[in-house]
PDB file of C-alpha atoms in Angstrom:
ATOM      1  CA  MET A1201      98.551 205.681  12.870  1.00 45.00           C
ATOM      2  CA  LEU A1202      96.905 205.718  16.243  1.00 50.00           C
ATOM      3  CA  LEU A1203      97.371 201.979  16.676  1.00 52.00           C
ATOM      4  CA  ASN A1204     101.120 202.387  16.654  1.00 56.00           C
ATOM      5  CA  ARG A1205     100.988 204.321  19.878  1.00 62.00           C
ATOM      6  CA  VAL A1206     100.404 201.086  21.769  1.00 63.00           C
ATOM      7  CA  SER A1207     103.650 199.218  21.878  1.00 71.00           C
ATOM      8  CA  PRO A1208     103.683 195.398  21.817  1.00 71.00           C
ATOM      9  CA  LEU A1209     105.199 195.508  25.270  1.00 74.00           C
ATOM     10  CA  GLU A1210     102.260 197.478  26.596  1.00 74.00           C
ATOM     11  CA  LEU A1211      99.831 195.037  25.011  1.00 71.00           C
ATOM     12  CA  LEU A1212     101.622 192.175  26.679  1.00 75.00           C
ATOM     13  CA  GLY A1213     101.375 193.972  30.004  1.00 76.00           C
ATOM     14  CA  GLU A1214      97.675 194.507  29.412  1.00 74.00           C
ATOM     15  CA  MET A1215      97.225 190.793  28.754  1.00 72.00           C
ATOM     16  CA  GLN A1216      99.127 189.842  31.886  1.00 73.00           C
ATOM     17  CA  ARG A1217      96.994 192.172  33.953  1.00 72.00           C
ATOM     18  CA  SER A1218      93.797 190.621  32.694  1.00 68.00           C
ATOM     19  CA  PHE A1219      95.130 187.148  33.399  1.00 64.00           C
ATOM     20  CA  SER A1220      96.031 188.046  36.943  1.00 66.00           C
ATOM     21  CA  LEU A1221      92.522 189.438  37.380  1.00 64.00           C
ATOM     22  CA  ILE A1222      91.077 186.101  36.265  1.00 63.00           C
ATOM     23  CA  ASP A1223      93.398 184.441  38.753  1.00 61.00           C
ATOM     24  CA  GLU A1224      92.239 186.686  41.547  1.00 60.00           C
ATOM     25  CA  LEU A1225      88.570 186.127  40.765  1.00 60.00           C
ATOM     26  CA  SER A1226      88.934 182.358  40.695  1.00 57.00           C
ATOM     27  CA  ARG A1227      90.805 182.442  44.011  1.00 53.00           C
ATOM     28  CA  ALA A1228      88.084 184.540  45.585  1.00 52.00           C
ATOM     29  CA  ALA A1229      85.474 182.003  44.522  1.00 49.00           C
ATOM     30  CA  ARG A1230      87.385 179.146  46.104  1.00 47.00           C
ATOM     31  CA  PRO A1231      88.450 179.904  49.657  1.00 41.00           C
ATOM     32  CA  SER A1232      91.934 178.755  50.535  1.00 41.00           C
ATOM     33  CA  TYR A1233      91.016 177.944  54.129  1.00 40.00           C
ATOM     34  CA  SER A1234      88.696 175.065  54.630  1.00 42.00           C
ATOM     35  CA  HIS A1235      87.568 173.736  57.999  1.00 44.00           C
ATOM     36  CA  SER A1236      88.040 170.198  56.842  1.00 55.00           C
ATOM     37  CA  ASN A1237      91.816 170.346  56.543  1.00 76.00           C
ATOM     38  CA  PHE A1238      92.678 172.019  59.811  1.00 86.00           C
ATOM     39  CA  PRO A1239      94.496 170.871  61.822  1.00 90.00           C
ATOM     40  CA  PRO A1240      96.887 168.911  59.622  1.00 90.00           C
ATOM     41  CA  LEU A1241      96.975 165.310  60.854  1.00 90.00           C
ATOM     42  CA  ASN A1242      99.483 162.534  60.720  1.00 90.00           C
ATOM     43  CA  GLY A1243      98.352 159.007  61.401  1.00 91.00           C
ATOM     44  CA  TRP A1244     100.270 155.797  61.774  1.00 91.00           C
ATOM     45  CA  ASN A1245     100.018 152.553  63.674  1.00 88.00           C
ATOM     46  CA  ASP A1246     101.968 149.763  65.231  1.00 87.00           C
ATOM     47  CA  GLU A1247     100.738 146.345  66.285  1.00 85.00           C
ATOM     48  CA  ALA A1248      98.930 147.556  69.373  1.00 88.00           C
ATOM     49  CA  ASN A1249      97.795 151.093  68.630  1.00 91.00           C
ATOM     50  CA  TYR A1250      96.687 153.665  66.137  1.00 92.00           C
ATOM     51  CA  TYR A1251      98.271 157.090  66.556  1.00 93.00           C
ATOM     52  CA  VAL A1252      96.855 160.381  65.401  1.00 94.00           C
ATOM     53  CA  GLU A1253      98.913 163.509  65.729  1.00 93.00           C
ATOM     54  CA  ALA A1254      97.826 167.099  65.093  1.00 94.00           C
ATOM     55  CA  GLU A1255      99.742 170.356  65.004  1.00 93.00           C
ATOM     56  CA  LEU A1256      97.907 172.809  67.260  1.00 95.00           C
ATOM     57  CA  PRO A1257     100.318 175.568  68.279  1.00 94.00           C
ATOM     58  CA  GLY A1258      98.913 178.063  70.743  1.00 93.00           C
ATOM     59  CA  PHE A1259      95.851 176.009  71.591  1.00 93.00           C
ATOM     60  CA  ALA A1260      95.185 175.504  75.279  1.00 91.00           C
ATOM     61  CA  ALA A1261      94.833 171.866  76.335  1.00 91.00           C
ATOM     62  CA  ASP A1262      91.499 172.614  77.993  1.00 91.00           C
ATOM     63  CA  SER A1263      90.141 174.152  74.785  1.00 92.00           C
ATOM     64  CA  LEU A1264      90.525 170.816  73.035  1.00 94.00           C
ATOM     65  CA  ASN A1265      87.677 168.338  72.857  1.00 95.00           C
ATOM     66  CA  ILE A1266      88.244 164.857  71.592  1.00 95.00           C
ATOM     67  CA  SER A1267      85.527 162.305  71.143  1.00 93.00           C
ATOM     68  CA  LEU A1268      85.015 158.967  69.528  1.00 92.00           C
ATOM     69  CA  THR A1269      81.840 157.703  67.896  1.00 90.00           C
ATOM     70  CA  ASP A1270      81.127 154.086  66.957  1.00 88.00           C
ATOM     71  CA  GLY A1271      84.662 153.233  67.998  1.00 86.00           C
ATOM     72  CA  GLN A1272      85.992 154.478  64.712  1.00 89.00           C
ATOM     73  CA  VAL A1273      85.098 158.115  64.075  1.00 91.00           C
ATOM     74  CA  LEU A1274      87.444 160.490  65.839  1.00 93.00           C
ATOM     75  CA  THR A1275      86.340 164.093  66.337  1.00 93.00           C
ATOM     76  CA  ILE A1276      88.728 166.830  67.410  1.00 94.00           C
ATOM     77  CA  GLN A1277      87.459 170.287  68.309  1.00 93.00           C
ATOM     78  CA  GLY A1278      89.243 173.323  69.626  1.00 93.00           C
ATOM     79  CA  SER A1279      89.719 177.029  69.401  1.00 91.00           C
ATOM     80  CA  ARG A1280      92.497 179.549  69.507  1.00 89.00           C
ATOM     81  CA  THR A1281      92.025 183.192  70.298  1.00 83.00           C
ATOM     82  CA  ILE A1282      94.294 186.057  69.467  1.00 74.00           C
ATOM     83  CA  ASP A1283      94.189 188.961  71.839  1.00 69.00           C
ATOM     84  CA  GLU A1284      92.882 191.799  69.703  1.00 65.00           C
ATOM     85  CA  GLN A1285      92.104 194.077  72.579  1.00 65.00           C
ATOM     86  CA  ARG A1286      95.584 195.258  73.387  1.00 64.00           C
ATOM     87  CA  GLU A1287      95.799 198.979  73.085  1.00 62.00           C
ATOM     88  CA  GLN A1288      97.992 200.675  70.528  1.00 67.00           C
ATOM     89  CA  ARG A1289      98.452 197.503  68.576  1.00 82.00           C
ATOM     90  CA  LYS A1290      99.348 198.150  64.986  1.00 88.00           C
ATOM     91  CA  TRP A1291      99.461 195.084  62.769  1.00 88.00           C
ATOM     92  CA  ILE A1292     102.353 194.819  60.367  1.00 89.00           C
ATOM     93  CA  ARG A1293     101.851 191.274  59.183  1.00 89.00           C
ATOM     94  CA  ARG A1294      99.295 188.575  59.927  1.00 88.00           C
ATOM     95  CA  GLU A1295      99.909 185.009  58.911  1.00 90.00           C
ATOM     96  CA  ARG A1296      98.484 183.026  61.797  1.00 89.00           C
ATOM     97  CA  GLY A1297      94.838 182.147  61.947  1.00 85.00           C
ATOM     98  CA  PHE A1298      92.481 182.074  64.890  1.00 85.00           C
ATOM     99  CA  GLY A1299      89.019 180.831  65.690  1.00 88.00           C
ATOM    100  CA  SER A1300      87.559 177.390  66.175  1.00 90.00           C
ATOM    101  CA  PHE A1301      87.757 174.179  64.214  1.00 91.00           C
ATOM    102  CA  GLU A1302      86.187 170.784  64.163  1.00 91.00           C
ATOM    103  CA  ARG A1303      87.667 167.888  62.342  1.00 91.00           C
ATOM    104  CA  GLN A1304      86.418 164.347  62.011  1.00 91.00           C
ATOM    105  CA  ILE A1305      88.318 161.415  60.706  1.00 89.00           C
ATOM    106  CA  MET A1306      87.478 157.792  60.202  1.00 90.00           C
ATOM    107  CA  LEU A1307      90.048 155.457  61.707  1.00 90.00           C
ATOM    108  CA  PRO A1308      91.110 152.506  59.572  1.00 87.00           C
ATOM    109  CA  GLU A1309      89.658 150.101  62.176  1.00 87.00           C
ATOM    110  CA  PRO A1310      87.552 150.323  65.344  1.00 89.00           C
ATOM    111  CA  VAL A1311      89.533 150.999  68.542  1.00 92.00           C
ATOM    112  CA  GLN A1312      89.067 150.476  72.288  1.00 91.00           C
ATOM    113  CA  GLU A1313      87.211 153.624  73.231  1.00 88.00           C
ATOM    114  CA  ASP A1314      87.770 153.417  76.962  1.00 89.00           C
ATOM    115  CA  GLN A1315      91.536 153.271  76.616  1.00 91.00           C
ATOM    116  CA  VAL A1316      92.209 156.192  74.346  1.00 93.00           C
ATOM    117  CA  LEU A1317      94.942 158.547  75.548  1.00 95.00           C
ATOM    118  CA  ALA A1318      95.595 162.124  74.506  1.00 96.00           C
ATOM    119  CA  ASN A1319      98.724 164.068  75.248  1.00 95.00           C
ATOM    120  CA  PHE A1320      99.409 167.683  74.378  1.00 95.00           C
ATOM    121  CA  LYS A1321     102.978 168.946  74.327  1.00 93.00           C
ATOM    122  CA  ASP A1322     104.672 171.885  72.627  1.00 93.00           C
ATOM    123  CA  GLY A1323     101.600 172.517  70.517  1.00 94.00           C
ATOM    124  CA  VAL A1324     101.385 168.951  69.223  1.00 94.00           C
ATOM    125  CA  LEU A1325      98.473 166.718  70.153  1.00 96.00           C
ATOM    126  CA  LEU A1326      99.139 162.987  70.159  1.00 95.00           C
ATOM    127  CA  ILE A1327      96.200 160.624  70.482  1.00 96.00           C
ATOM    128  CA  THR A1328      96.899 156.960  71.157  1.00 95.00           C
ATOM    129  CA  LEU A1329      94.067 154.603  70.250  1.00 94.00           C
ATOM    130  CA  PRO A1330      94.464 150.942  71.217  1.00 94.00           C
ATOM    131  CA  LYS A1331      93.235 148.614  68.537  1.00 89.00           C
ATOM    132  CA  ALA A1332      89.982 146.724  69.151  1.00 79.00           C
ATOM    133  CA  ALA A1333      86.426 146.378  67.925  1.00 58.00           C
ATOM    134  CA  LYS A1334      83.709 148.012  70.061  1.00 49.00           C
ATOM    135  CA  SER A1335      81.242 150.912  69.955  1.00 47.00           C
ATOM    136  CA  GLN A1336      80.244 153.604  72.467  1.00 52.00           C
ATOM    137  CA  PRO A1337      80.856 157.378  72.205  1.00 65.00           C
ATOM    138  CA  ARG A1338      83.215 158.568  74.877  1.00 73.00           C
ATOM    139  CA  ARG A1339      84.768 161.903  75.765  1.00 80.00           C
ATOM    140  CA  ILE A1340      88.526 161.864  76.131  1.00 85.00           C
ATOM    141  CA  GLU A1341      90.294 164.161  78.572  1.00 87.00           C
ATOM    142  CA  VAL A1342      93.377 165.936  77.329  1.00 89.00           C
ATOM    143  CA  ALA A1343      96.367 165.602  79.614  1.00 87.00           C
ATOM    144  CA  LYS A1344      98.822 168.479  79.791  1.00 84.00           C
ATOM    145  CA  GLY A1345     102.234 167.178  79.149  1.00 77.00           C
TER     146      GLY A1345
ATOM    147  CA  MET B1467     100.955 206.190  64.430  1.00 35.00           C
ATOM    148  CA  SER B1468     104.633 205.820  65.039  1.00 36.00           C
ATOM    149  CA  ASN B1469     106.776 208.588  63.723  1.00 35.00           C
ATOM    150  CA  THR B1470     109.949 206.560  63.757  1.00 34.00           C
ATOM    151  CA  THR B1471     111.439 205.065  60.650  1.00 34.00           C
ATOM    152  CA  THR B1472     111.871 201.656  62.222  1.00 38.00           C
ATOM    153  CA  GLN B1473     110.538 198.829  60.128  1.00 42.00           C
ATOM    154  CA  VAL B1474     110.445 195.085  60.295  1.00 46.00           C
ATOM    155  CA  ARG B1475     110.942 193.488  56.953  1.00 44.00           C
ATOM    156  CA  GLN B1476     110.665 189.822  56.289  1.00 42.00           C
ATOM    157  CA  THR B1477     113.411 188.055  54.457  1.00 42.00           C
ATOM    158  CA  GLN B1478     113.881 184.462  53.632  1.00 41.00           C
ATOM    159  CA  ASP B1479     117.172 182.736  53.417  1.00 42.00           C
ATOM    160  CA  PHE B1480     117.377 179.773  51.123  1.00 39.00           C
ATOM    161  CA  THR B1481     121.138 179.579  51.236  1.00 41.00           C
ATOM    162  CA  ASN B1482     121.519 178.076  54.673  1.00 42.00           C
ATOM    163  CA  ASN B1483     122.790 174.642  53.769  1.00 40.00           C
ATOM    164  CA  GLU B1484     123.769 173.596  57.251  1.00 42.00           C
ATOM    165  CA  ARG B1485     120.225 172.831  58.250  1.00 41.00           C
ATOM    166  CA  SER B1486     118.237 169.779  57.369  1.00 45.00           C
ATOM    167  CA  THR B1487     116.909 169.650  53.836  1.00 54.00           C
ATOM    168  CA  LEU B1488     113.414 169.498  55.249  1.00 69.00           C
ATOM    169  CA  THR B1489     112.961 173.071  56.379  1.00 81.00           C
ATOM    170  CA  TYR B1490     109.681 174.800  56.937  1.00 87.00           C
ATOM    171  CA  THR B1491     108.903 178.470  57.100  1.00 91.00           C
ATOM    172  CA  PRO B1492     106.847 179.044  60.232  1.00 93.00           C
ATOM    173  CA  ARG B1493     103.999 181.542  60.174  1.00 93.00           C
ATOM    174  CA  PHE B1494     104.454 184.770  62.032  1.00 95.00           C
ATOM    175  CA  ASP B1495     102.261 187.646  63.122  1.00 92.00           C
ATOM    176  CA  ILE B1496     104.016 190.951  63.531  1.00 92.00           C
ATOM    177  CA  TRP B1497     102.665 193.942  65.371  1.00 91.00           C
ATOM    178  CA  GLU B1498     103.935 197.102  66.880  1.00 90.00           C
ATOM    179  CA  ASP B1499     103.145 199.300  69.823  1.00 88.00           C
ATOM    180  CA  GLU B1500     104.769 202.484  71.012  1.00 87.00           C
ATOM    181  CA  THR B1501     107.828 200.928  72.569  1.00 90.00           C
ATOM    182  CA  ALA B1502     108.417 197.621  70.793  1.00 92.00           C
ATOM    183  CA  PHE B1503     107.856 195.306  67.872  1.00 93.00           C
ATOM    184  CA  HIS B1504     106.258 191.948  68.616  1.00 94.00           C
ATOM    185  CA  LEU B1505     106.659 188.767  66.610  1.00 95.00           C
ATOM    186  CA  THR B1506     104.488 185.735  67.301  1.00 95.00           C
ATOM    187  CA  GLY B1507     105.266 182.532  65.457  1.00 96.00           C
ATOM    188  CA  ASP B1508     103.793 179.035  65.242  1.00 95.00           C
ATOM    189  CA  LEU B1509     106.465 176.399  65.875  1.00 95.00           C
ATOM    190  CA  PRO B1510     104.549 173.236  66.776  1.00 94.00           C
ATOM    191  CA  GLY B1511     106.693 170.437  68.126  1.00 92.00           C
ATOM    192  CA  VAL B1512     109.563 172.682  69.170  1.00 93.00           C
ATOM    193  CA  SER B1513     110.669 172.917  72.787  1.00 91.00           C
ATOM    194  CA  SER B1514     112.879 175.672  74.179  1.00 91.00           C
ATOM    195  CA  GLU B1515     116.031 173.547  74.186  1.00 91.00           C
ATOM    196  CA  HIS B1516     115.618 173.015  70.459  1.00 91.00           C
ATOM    197  CA  LEU B1517     115.150 176.627  69.593  1.00 94.00           C
ATOM    198  CA  GLU B1518     117.915 178.949  68.534  1.00 94.00           C
ATOM    199  CA  ILE B1519     117.513 182.657  68.002  1.00 95.00           C
ATOM    200  CA  GLN B1520     120.293 184.927  66.841  1.00 94.00           C
ATOM    201  CA  TYR B1521     120.403 188.630  66.305  1.00 91.00           C
ATOM    202  CA  LYS B1522     123.316 190.186  64.481  1.00 88.00           C
ATOM    203  CA  ASP B1523     123.677 193.327  62.406  1.00 84.00           C
ATOM    204  CA  GLY B1524     119.962 193.851  62.120  1.00 87.00           C
ATOM    205  CA  GLU B1525     119.302 190.241  61.093  1.00 91.00           C
ATOM    206  CA  LEU B1526     117.094 188.121  63.306  1.00 94.00           C
ATOM    207  CA  GLN B1527     117.355 184.391  62.649  1.00 95.00           C
ATOM    208  CA  ILE B1528     115.126 181.749  64.158  1.00 95.00           C
ATOM    209  CA  TRP B1529     115.805 178.013  63.997  1.00 94.00           C
ATOM    210  CA  GLY B1530     113.547 175.456  65.526  1.00 92.00           C
ATOM    211  CA  LYS B1531     114.133 171.743  65.568  1.00 88.00           C
ATOM    212  CA  ALA B1532     111.136 169.498  65.760  1.00 82.00           C
ATOM    213  CA  PRO B1533     111.823 166.149  67.468  1.00 75.00           C
ATOM    214  CA  PRO B1534     112.959 163.448  65.053  1.00 68.00           C
ATOM    215  CA  ARG B1535     110.301 160.936  64.182  1.00 64.00           C
ATOM    216  CA  GLN B1536     110.777 157.214  63.937  1.00 61.00           C
ATOM    217  CA  ASP B1537     111.578 156.522  60.304  1.00 64.00           C
ATOM    218  CA  GLU B1538     110.128 153.034  60.278  1.00 69.00           C
ATOM    219  CA  VAL B1539     106.612 154.303  60.662  1.00 78.00           C
ATOM    220  CA  GLU B1540     104.199 153.773  57.825  1.00 81.00           C
ATOM    221  CA  TYR B1541     101.668 156.573  57.720  1.00 85.00           C
ATOM    222  CA  TRP B1542      98.066 156.068  56.733  1.00 85.00           C
ATOM    223  CA  ALA B1543      97.632 159.818  56.882  1.00 85.00           C
ATOM    224  CA  GLN B1544     100.394 162.318  56.441  1.00 84.00           C
ATOM    225  CA  GLU B1545      99.408 165.916  56.060  1.00 85.00           C
ATOM    226  CA  TYR B1546     102.448 167.580  57.485  1.00 84.00           C
ATOM    227  CA  GLY B1547     106.128 166.804  57.526  1.00 80.00           C
ATOM    228  CA  ILE B1548     108.530 166.814  60.413  1.00 79.00           C
ATOM    229  CA  GLY B1549     111.639 168.889  60.000  1.00 82.00           C
ATOM    230  CA  ASP B1550     113.333 172.051  61.052  1.00 88.00           C
ATOM    231  CA  TYR B1551     111.844 175.493  61.075  1.00 92.00           C
ATOM    232  CA  TYR B1552     113.743 178.473  59.838  1.00 93.00           C
ATOM    233  CA  ARG B1553     112.864 182.070  59.335  1.00 94.00           C
ATOM    234  CA  SER B1554     114.774 185.288  59.307  1.00 94.00           C
ATOM    235  CA  PHE B1555     113.759 188.891  59.565  1.00 94.00           C
ATOM    236  CA  SER B1556     115.678 191.969  58.620  1.00 91.00           C
ATOM    237  CA  LEU B1557     115.274 194.739  61.127  1.00 83.00           C
ATOM    238  CA  ASP B1558     116.641 198.108  60.314  1.00 73.00           C
ATOM    239  CA  LYS B1559     118.240 200.344  62.900  1.00 71.00           C
ATOM    240  CA  GLY B1560     116.089 201.276  65.797  1.00 85.00           C
ATOM    241  CA  ILE B1561     115.821 197.935  67.572  1.00 90.00           C
ATOM    242  CA  ASP B1562     117.598 197.479  70.852  1.00 90.00           C
ATOM    243  CA  GLY B1563     119.188 194.112  70.091  1.00 88.00           C
ATOM    244  CA  ASP B1564     120.451 193.612  73.641  1.00 90.00           C
ATOM    245  CA  ARG B1565     116.983 193.629  75.112  1.00 92.00           C
ATOM    246  CA  ILE B1566     115.212 191.186  72.794  1.00 94.00           C
ATOM    247  CA  ASP B1567     113.033 188.848  74.809  1.00 96.00           C
ATOM    248  CA  ALA B1568     111.745 185.427  73.723  1.00 96.00           C
ATOM    249  CA  VAL B1569     109.124 183.173  75.314  1.00 97.00           C
ATOM    250  CA  LEU B1570     108.089 179.781  73.946  1.00 96.00           C
ATOM    251  CA  LYS B1571     104.855 178.179  75.078  1.00 94.00           C
ATOM    252  CA  ASP B1572     102.739 175.420  73.545  1.00 93.00           C
ATOM    253  CA  GLY B1573     104.595 175.684  70.263  1.00 93.00           C
ATOM    254  CA  VAL B1574     104.168 179.447  69.983  1.00 95.00           C
ATOM    255  CA  LEU B1575     107.145 181.783  70.105  1.00 97.00           C
ATOM    256  CA  GLU B1576     106.626 185.326  71.357  1.00 96.00           C
ATOM    257  CA  LEU B1577     109.435 187.739  70.605  1.00 96.00           C
ATOM    258  CA  THR B1578     109.578 191.270  71.929  1.00 96.00           C
ATOM    259  CA  LEU B1579     111.974 193.618  70.194  1.00 95.00           C
ATOM    260  CA  PRO B1580     112.170 196.877  72.107  1.00 94.00           C
ATOM    261  CA  LYS B1581     112.680 200.019  70.072  1.00 92.00           C
ATOM    262  CA  HIS B1582     115.918 201.761  70.755  1.00 89.00           C
ATOM    263  CA  PRO B1583     115.469 204.740  73.098  1.00 85.00           C
ATOM    264  CA  SER B1584     116.978 207.000  70.457  1.00 83.00           C
ATOM    265  CA  VAL B1585     114.090 206.382  68.065  1.00 81.00           C
ATOM    266  CA  LEU B1586     111.320 206.749  70.624  1.00 82.00           C
ATOM    267  CA  PRO B1587     109.366 209.970  70.492  1.00 81.00           C
ATOM    268  CA  ARG B1588     110.592 212.307  73.187  1.00 82.00           C
ATOM    269  CA  ARG B1589     108.123 214.266  75.168  1.00 83.00           C
ATOM    270  CA  ILE B1590     109.177 217.852  75.649  1.00 87.00           C
ATOM    271  CA  ALA B1591     108.210 219.450  78.868  1.00 88.00           C
ATOM    272  CA  VAL B1592     106.909 222.957  78.537  1.00 91.00           C
ATOM    273  CA  LYS B1593     108.014 225.351  81.202  1.00 90.00           C
ATOM    274  CA  SER B1594     105.762 228.135  82.160  1.00 89.00           C
ATOM    275  CA  GLY B1595     107.549 231.389  82.448  1.00 81.00           C
TER     276      GLY B1595
END
């Protein structure tokens, strides 16, 4: 019988292949990189300050823009470029991303906008936001550290 | 483009128990030009005194220690953990291990692994006669 030529093992393989195709299609429809979750942020506070820390390896301090709106909405922008122009470059593996990002977060409480500090060291950005209650947008300079 | 058989292969070692239990695998780009392989990795929070790179028998191992964080802190947002970084790469013959160069800047590690002269294409001069 012709049917017998297909072994159960082959059928199983066929099934697995179709499942992995479904997997692939659903992944394609739902991009794994979203602007909203880059950079990853950690936030904590003590009595005096809120602290927001972001992992930004390879970003130049002067490419980072930090601003505060209504004393409570923190916006971080920046970009990282990867030199594509180098001659004779042959990629073997690419895991690191490049391009620009913008991320906004709402702080738990309003802060003192005029006393916000930002420090960038070893690819980690630490923003110190003294607790208060005020409102005025203000641009914060990033200090190289 | 290269006619050598040199290859960089990524391996991961989960058996290294000496390191902290919180170990992250940093992301790396790998590219090649005529004379060397280049590895670029993201190691945010690591400074050069807390970075250790070893090359032995074709195995390149990279450890990075991120500064310890105060444990008492209560996070209202925690999207990444603080711990050590570890990654290893298996490099087959053809790398000149003595001339590996490493530069760390702003949390990015740039490694240059020169190809061994014996695997580089040799240009043959043609004599006219």
